[in-house]
Short mmCIF file of C-alpha atoms and ligand atoms in Angstrom, two decimals:
data_model
loop_
_atom_site.label_atom_id
_atom_site.label_comp_id
_atom_site.label_asym_id
_atom_site.label_seq_id
_atom_site.Cartn_x
_atom_site.Cartn_y
_atom_site.Cartn_z
CA MET A 289 90.39 124.94 92.60
CA ARG A 290 88.98 121.61 94.44
CA VAL A 291 90.92 118.67 93.58
CA LEU A 292 89.97 115.22 93.94
CA GLY A 293 93.74 112.90 95.01
CA ILE A 294 93.84 109.47 94.10
CA GLU A 295 96.73 106.96 95.81
CA THR A 296 96.79 103.48 94.62
CA SER A 297 100.31 102.80 94.04
CA CYS A 298 101.03 100.10 96.40
CA ASP A 299 98.88 98.65 99.04
CA GLU A 300 96.90 101.61 100.62
CA THR A 301 93.98 103.04 98.82
CA GLY A 302 94.14 106.80 99.38
CA VAL A 303 91.50 109.43 98.75
CA ALA A 304 91.13 113.27 99.49
CA LEU A 305 89.87 116.40 98.57
CA TYR A 306 91.98 119.38 98.50
CA ASP A 307 90.97 122.94 97.96
CA SER A 308 93.67 125.41 97.12
CA GLU A 309 91.97 128.01 99.10
CA GLN A 310 90.55 126.32 101.87
CA GLY A 311 93.03 123.61 102.26
CA LEU A 312 92.36 119.84 103.07
CA LEU A 313 88.69 119.23 103.05
CA ALA A 314 88.37 115.41 103.79
CA ASP A 315 91.10 112.43 103.55
CA ALA A 316 90.05 108.66 103.50
CA LEU A 317 92.24 105.65 103.73
CA TYR A 318 91.83 102.02 103.27
CA SER A 319 95.17 99.93 104.16
CA GLN A 320 95.61 96.47 102.98
CA ILE A 321 97.92 95.50 105.30
CA ALA A 322 95.80 92.64 106.67
CA LEU A 323 95.04 91.36 103.37
CA HIS A 324 99.01 91.02 102.73
CA ALA A 325 100.07 90.12 106.16
CA GLU A 326 100.04 86.28 105.80
CA PHE A 327 102.15 86.30 102.82
CA GLY A 328 104.68 88.70 104.25
CA GLY A 329 104.64 91.38 101.92
CA VAL A 330 102.63 92.92 98.93
CA VAL A 331 100.80 90.52 96.76
CA PRO A 332 100.48 92.77 93.46
CA GLU A 333 97.56 90.75 91.93
CA LEU A 334 95.47 90.90 95.27
CA ALA A 335 96.41 94.79 95.78
CA SER A 336 94.98 95.67 92.06
CA ARG A 337 91.90 93.65 92.94
CA ASP A 338 91.43 95.22 96.49
CA HIS A 339 92.14 98.79 94.98
CA THR A 340 89.28 98.09 92.79
CA ARG A 341 86.98 97.12 95.41
CA LYS A 342 87.63 99.83 97.90
CA LEU A 343 88.31 102.97 95.38
CA LEU A 344 84.64 104.04 94.63
CA PRO A 345 83.48 103.63 97.87
CA LEU A 346 86.08 105.98 99.52
CA ILE A 347 85.64 108.57 96.77
CA ASP A 348 81.84 108.59 98.04
CA GLN A 349 82.83 108.83 101.61
CA VAL A 350 85.54 111.53 101.07
CA LEU A 351 82.76 113.56 99.12
CA ALA A 352 80.00 112.88 101.93
CA ASP A 353 82.53 114.03 104.90
CA ALA A 354 83.46 117.17 103.10
CA GLY A 355 79.43 117.89 102.21
CA LEU A 356 80.14 117.85 98.54
CA ILE A 357 78.81 116.07 95.59
CA LYS A 358 81.16 115.07 92.41
CA GLY A 359 79.87 117.87 90.40
CA ASP A 360 81.81 119.86 93.11
CA ILE A 361 84.97 118.48 91.82
CA ASP A 362 86.98 120.90 89.93
CA ALA A 363 89.77 118.75 89.01
CA ILE A 364 91.45 115.19 89.51
CA ALA A 365 94.94 114.17 90.52
CA TYR A 366 95.91 110.39 90.70
CA THR A 367 99.51 108.54 91.23
CA ALA A 368 100.63 107.67 87.78
CA GLY A 369 103.90 106.17 89.30
CA PRO A 370 106.05 104.45 90.32
CA GLY A 371 104.57 101.46 91.99
CA LEU A 372 102.97 98.37 91.11
CA VAL A 373 101.62 98.37 87.40
CA GLY A 374 98.25 96.88 88.16
CA ALA A 375 97.74 98.84 91.43
CA LEU A 376 98.32 102.31 89.53
CA MET A 377 95.88 101.01 86.57
CA VAL A 378 93.01 100.90 88.92
CA GLY A 379 93.67 104.80 90.04
CA ALA A 380 94.77 105.87 86.62
CA CYS A 381 91.77 104.34 84.75
CA THR A 382 89.22 105.33 87.70
CA ALA A 383 90.51 109.04 87.60
CA HIS A 384 90.29 109.24 83.76
CA GLY A 385 86.92 107.69 83.63
CA MET A 386 85.75 110.33 86.24
CA ALA A 387 87.41 113.16 84.74
CA ARG A 388 85.83 112.22 81.51
CA ALA A 389 82.45 111.83 82.81
CA LEU A 390 82.67 115.46 84.89
CA ALA A 391 84.50 116.94 82.01
CA VAL A 392 87.21 118.14 84.36
CA PRO A 393 90.99 118.66 83.90
CA ILE A 394 93.39 115.72 85.36
CA LEU A 395 96.95 115.18 86.03
CA GLY A 396 99.11 111.97 86.69
CA VAL A 397 101.38 112.82 89.78
CA HIS A 398 104.65 111.29 90.99
CA HIS A 399 104.22 109.27 94.15
CA MET A 400 107.51 110.64 95.39
CA GLU A 401 106.62 114.21 94.44
CA GLY A 402 103.67 113.84 96.76
CA HIS A 403 105.75 112.32 99.54
CA LEU A 404 108.23 115.30 99.26
CA LEU A 405 105.40 118.13 99.25
CA ALA A 406 103.12 116.52 102.13
CA PRO A 407 104.78 118.94 104.72
CA MET A 408 103.05 121.74 102.57
CA LEU A 409 100.02 120.35 104.46
CA GLU A 410 100.86 121.48 107.68
CA PRO A 411 100.44 124.61 109.52
CA GLU A 412 104.28 125.65 109.40
CA ALA A 413 104.97 124.29 106.12
CA PRO A 414 108.79 125.03 104.94
CA ASP A 415 109.38 127.22 101.97
CA PHE A 416 111.52 126.72 99.00
CA PRO A 417 114.37 125.79 98.47
CA PHE A 418 114.92 122.96 100.74
CA VAL A 419 116.62 119.48 101.04
CA ALA A 420 114.24 116.41 100.89
CA LEU A 421 115.10 113.10 102.56
CA LEU A 422 112.71 110.74 101.16
CA VAL A 423 112.60 107.27 102.90
CA SER A 424 110.17 105.08 102.16
CA GLY A 425 109.84 101.07 101.42
CA GLY A 426 111.01 101.76 97.73
CA HIS A 427 113.16 104.69 98.08
CA THR A 428 115.95 106.16 99.83
CA GLN A 429 116.79 109.47 98.22
CA LEU A 430 118.30 113.05 98.97
CA VAL A 431 116.81 115.58 96.63
CA ASP A 432 117.72 119.02 96.47
CA VAL A 433 114.18 120.92 96.05
CA ARG A 434 114.56 124.25 94.45
CA GLY A 435 110.83 124.79 93.69
CA LEU A 436 107.82 122.82 92.36
CA GLY A 437 109.23 120.24 89.82
CA ASP A 438 112.73 121.84 90.08
CA TYR A 439 114.50 118.60 91.71
CA ARG A 440 118.11 117.57 91.70
CA LEU A 441 118.98 114.05 92.82
CA LEU A 442 121.78 114.35 95.56
CA GLY A 443 122.25 110.77 96.43
CA GLU A 444 120.44 107.51 96.66
CA SER A 445 120.57 103.93 97.99
CA VAL A 446 122.20 101.49 95.75
CA ASP A 447 120.67 98.81 97.17
CA ASP A 448 117.59 98.55 99.63
CA ALA A 449 115.57 101.32 100.58
CA ALA A 450 115.74 102.07 104.38
CA GLY A 451 111.96 100.99 104.86
CA GLU A 452 112.85 97.95 103.09
CA ALA A 453 115.39 96.90 105.18
CA PHE A 454 113.29 97.70 108.55
CA ASP A 455 110.78 95.20 106.77
CA LYS A 456 113.47 92.42 106.12
CA VAL A 457 114.69 92.62 109.76
CA ALA A 458 111.22 92.70 111.06
CA LYS A 459 110.89 89.08 109.21
CA MET A 460 114.35 87.86 110.29
CA LEU A 461 112.71 88.82 113.98
CA ASP A 462 109.07 87.06 113.25
CA LEU A 463 107.35 90.65 113.27
CA PRO A 464 104.40 91.10 111.23
CA TYR A 465 104.46 93.17 108.12
CA PRO A 466 104.80 96.02 107.49
CA GLY A 467 107.92 95.69 110.07
CA GLY A 468 109.06 99.31 110.29
CA PRO A 469 106.74 100.16 113.28
CA GLN A 470 106.89 96.97 114.73
CA VAL A 471 110.84 97.12 114.85
CA ALA A 472 110.84 100.28 116.28
CA ALA A 473 108.41 99.39 119.02
CA LEU A 474 110.78 96.22 119.98
CA ALA A 475 113.81 98.83 119.81
CA GLU A 476 112.02 101.05 122.55
CA GLN A 477 112.80 97.96 124.92
CA GLY A 478 116.34 97.74 123.68
CA ASP A 479 119.63 98.53 125.05
CA SER A 480 121.72 100.55 122.70
CA SER A 481 125.27 100.01 124.52
CA ARG A 482 124.89 96.31 123.96
CA PHE A 483 125.93 96.03 120.22
CA ARG A 484 127.07 98.61 117.55
CA PHE A 485 126.34 98.02 114.02
CA PRO A 486 128.19 99.69 111.21
CA ARG A 487 127.16 102.93 109.57
CA PRO A 488 127.24 102.02 106.04
CA MET A 489 129.17 104.29 103.53
CA THR A 490 129.63 107.03 106.25
CA ASP A 491 133.37 106.65 106.41
CA ARG A 492 133.93 107.80 102.94
CA PRO A 493 132.55 111.18 101.20
CA GLY A 494 129.37 111.07 99.14
CA LEU A 495 125.45 110.94 99.88
CA ASP A 496 124.45 107.60 98.58
CA PHE A 497 123.22 104.85 100.88
CA SER A 498 123.58 100.94 101.13
CA PHE A 499 121.28 99.02 103.85
CA SER A 500 121.91 95.65 102.36
CA GLY A 501 125.38 94.83 104.31
CA LEU A 502 123.50 96.44 107.33
CA LYS A 503 120.77 93.61 106.76
CA THR A 504 123.36 90.97 106.53
CA HIS A 505 125.23 92.01 109.69
CA THR A 506 121.92 91.84 111.59
CA LEU A 507 121.08 88.27 110.76
CA THR A 508 124.47 87.36 111.36
CA ALA A 509 124.24 88.78 114.86
CA LEU A 510 120.84 87.05 115.31
CA ARG A 511 122.20 83.65 114.28
CA THR A 512 125.15 84.21 116.62
CA LEU A 513 122.97 84.87 119.62
CA GLU A 514 121.01 81.87 118.37
CA GLN A 515 124.18 79.59 118.19
CA GLN A 516 125.09 80.82 121.87
CA ALA A 517 121.40 79.98 123.15
CA ALA A 518 121.43 83.78 123.99
CA LEU A 519 118.61 84.86 121.74
CA ASP A 520 115.78 85.61 124.61
CA ALA A 521 113.42 88.74 124.50
CA GLN A 522 116.42 91.08 125.70
CA ALA A 523 118.71 90.15 123.01
CA ARG A 524 116.09 90.57 120.25
CA ALA A 525 115.24 93.96 121.43
CA ASP A 526 118.57 94.88 121.79
CA VAL A 527 119.54 94.04 118.08
CA ALA A 528 116.21 95.64 116.92
CA ARG A 529 117.76 98.59 118.86
CA ALA A 530 121.30 98.41 117.16
CA PHE A 531 119.68 97.94 113.87
CA GLU A 532 117.69 101.27 114.15
CA ASP A 533 120.35 103.15 115.92
CA ALA A 534 122.41 102.45 112.72
CA VAL A 535 119.86 103.10 110.32
CA VAL A 536 119.08 106.30 112.01
CA ASP A 537 122.56 107.42 112.47
CA THR A 538 123.37 106.97 108.98
CA LEU A 539 120.43 108.84 107.39
CA VAL A 540 121.47 111.91 110.03
CA ILE A 541 124.92 111.75 108.98
CA LYS A 542 124.05 112.02 105.17
CA CYS A 543 121.46 114.79 105.68
CA ARG A 544 123.97 116.82 107.39
CA ARG A 545 126.29 116.34 104.87
CA ALA A 546 123.47 117.09 102.06
CA LEU A 547 122.75 120.67 104.06
CA GLU A 548 126.32 121.63 104.18
CA ALA A 549 126.97 120.82 100.84
CA SER A 550 124.03 122.41 99.39
CA GLY A 551 123.87 125.22 101.94
CA ARG A 552 120.31 124.63 102.64
CA GLN A 553 118.88 125.48 106.22
CA ARG A 554 115.66 123.36 105.78
CA LEU A 555 115.10 119.71 105.58
CA VAL A 556 111.97 117.97 104.66
CA VAL A 557 111.74 114.41 105.78
CA ALA A 558 108.89 112.33 104.22
CA GLY A 559 107.87 108.75 103.31
CA GLY A 560 106.85 106.01 105.74
CA VAL A 561 110.10 105.71 107.62
CA SER A 562 109.90 109.45 108.23
CA ALA A 563 107.27 108.39 111.15
CA ASN A 564 110.16 106.71 112.99
CA ARG A 565 110.34 108.51 116.40
CA ARG A 566 114.29 108.00 116.85
CA LEU A 567 114.95 109.30 113.51
CA ARG A 568 113.06 112.56 114.16
CA ALA A 569 114.41 113.05 117.45
CA THR A 570 118.13 112.68 116.65
CA LEU A 571 117.75 114.83 113.27
CA ASP A 572 115.96 117.50 115.03
CA ALA A 573 118.80 117.16 118.09
CA ALA A 574 121.50 117.22 115.15
CA LEU A 575 120.03 120.13 112.89
CA ALA A 576 119.21 122.51 115.69
CA LYS A 577 123.07 122.36 116.39
CA ARG A 578 123.71 124.13 113.00
CA GLY A 579 120.93 126.58 113.05
CA ALA A 580 119.07 124.45 110.61
CA ARG A 581 115.23 122.64 110.91
CA ALA A 582 113.22 119.44 110.00
CA TYR A 583 109.72 119.65 108.53
CA TYR A 584 107.80 116.33 108.69
CA PRO A 585 104.35 115.30 107.52
CA ARG A 586 101.82 114.73 110.41
CA GLY A 587 101.88 111.05 111.27
CA ARG A 588 99.30 109.50 109.12
CA PHE A 589 100.53 111.69 106.02
CA CYS A 590 104.27 110.03 106.49
CA THR A 591 102.78 106.70 104.61
CA ASP A 592 101.08 106.68 101.51
CA ASN A 593 97.71 108.47 101.44
CA GLY A 594 95.31 110.60 98.90
CA ALA A 595 96.50 114.10 100.55
CA MET A 596 99.86 114.42 99.32
CA ILE A 597 98.76 113.56 95.64
CA ALA A 598 95.86 115.88 95.71
CA TYR A 599 98.42 118.90 97.13
CA ALA A 600 100.75 117.98 94.68
CA GLY A 601 98.41 117.49 91.97
CA ALA A 602 96.73 120.97 92.50
CA GLN A 603 99.93 122.95 92.48
CA ARG A 604 100.65 121.46 88.85
CA LEU A 605 97.04 121.47 87.69
CA LEU A 606 97.15 125.30 88.71
CA ALA A 607 99.98 125.76 86.55
CA GLY A 608 98.17 124.39 83.68
CA GLN A 609 99.57 121.02 83.30
CA ARG A 610 97.32 117.96 82.35
CA SER A 611 97.60 114.42 80.95
CA ASP A 612 95.73 112.93 78.36
CA THR A 613 95.37 109.21 78.86
CA PRO A 614 95.84 106.90 81.62
CA GLN A 615 99.44 105.93 81.39
CA PRO A 616 100.77 104.37 84.52
CA ARG A 617 104.51 104.59 85.03
CA PRO A 618 105.58 101.74 87.43
CA ARG A 619 109.33 103.21 86.94
CA TRP A 620 109.33 106.75 86.85
CA PRO A 621 112.73 108.88 88.24
CA LEU A 622 111.86 111.74 90.28
CA ALA A 623 114.93 113.71 89.16
O1 LIG B 68 106.02 105.46 101.93
P1 LIG B 68 105.06 104.25 102.36
O2 LIG B 68 103.82 104.18 103.49
O3 LIG B 68 105.30 103.34 101.19
C1 LIG B 68 106.04 103.31 100.22
O4 LIG B 68 105.97 104.24 99.12
O5 LIG B 68 107.16 102.48 100.37
O6 LIG B 68 106.38 103.50 103.21
C2 LIG B 68 106.36 102.50 104.18
C3 LIG B 68 107.61 102.10 104.53
C4 LIG B 68 107.65 100.42 105.26
O7 LIG B 68 108.82 99.97 104.81
C5 LIG B 68 107.59 100.60 106.69
O8 LIG B 68 108.02 99.45 107.23
C6 LIG B 68 108.21 101.91 107.03
O9 LIG B 68 107.83 102.73 105.82
N1 LIG B 68 107.68 102.39 108.12
C7 LIG B 68 108.60 102.81 109.14
C8 LIG B 68 107.91 103.43 110.30
N2 LIG B 68 106.36 103.29 109.79
C9 LIG B 68 106.47 103.03 108.74
N3 LIG B 68 109.91 102.27 109.55
C10 LIG B 68 110.43 102.87 110.59
N4 LIG B 68 110.01 103.36 111.38
C11 LIG B 68 108.68 103.71 111.42
N5 LIG B 68 108.03 104.18 112.47
ZN1 LIG B 69 104.79 105.91 99.33
#
């Protein structure tokens, strides 16, 4: 089955063609980052309008890259939620219009299911069951994954998502949006022994997260340095490093706990923050000690993309699932 995947939940227009026998045929991404940068975050109305402009040309591009025509599409999968309602609507209506014209089956996919299955597109794909750490700009969740669609929420953030905390700390440091990669790059120059920030909610049992206090702690540290006239380039890098170390350690501690509690040996890490190099290195080392292993998507499939939606959609479409009408679900729990 050749599936066209469409992702428009936030600020990336993603399109891909996935063949259930041959694998990924082509994928293309248009990022709106430059459009939203001057506002310091995603402006929903601008996002919808830009998806409208870019989606059809991207579909043409992906078909051309794969050497195919519209008539070669066997089914369509699109992100139905969660996300920005207007942005989701663009993908949903385009997908349903195309499916109707081509008389092919169609399915609305859960964005976070796309993220958690993204490592399945890699040569060394994990087998079920596994624990998934989903870390994006909107979500921080630990999920026990027993099979396709068989998900149990183990823990989640009670306030900010990890990516959101990275983005807010980037703003405090006057770094451009989206801040995760920028904070990570600055942290590279930082000295990890200068400051030690708290590892929130690790001193008590449980698998929930909280990053809001850590964000405030970071702001206070920056203000104190400013008052002491000590906020030079090195101090900024040291703060970025202390913040990143605290987020990474917190995520690693909870992942270890989740694996212990569930008895799983495999951990999938997906969503934008899974691109973070320090997170990957620290997790790999911690898991190797207990004979467990982490699986990640390739770099460009950590953040939003069409390939993960085409893949997740293909699995469910092959199982016979269908959607009747374009119904965006801006709030849609995964489990
Ligand atoms: O999954 P994603 O593309 O979009 C959502 O579904 O939210 O994740 C975007 C988030 C942003 O908050 C971004 O700052 C963060 O992922 N991010 C990173 C890195 N790359 C992206 N955070 C930390 N380190 C990175 N290298
Ligand atoms: Zn995402």
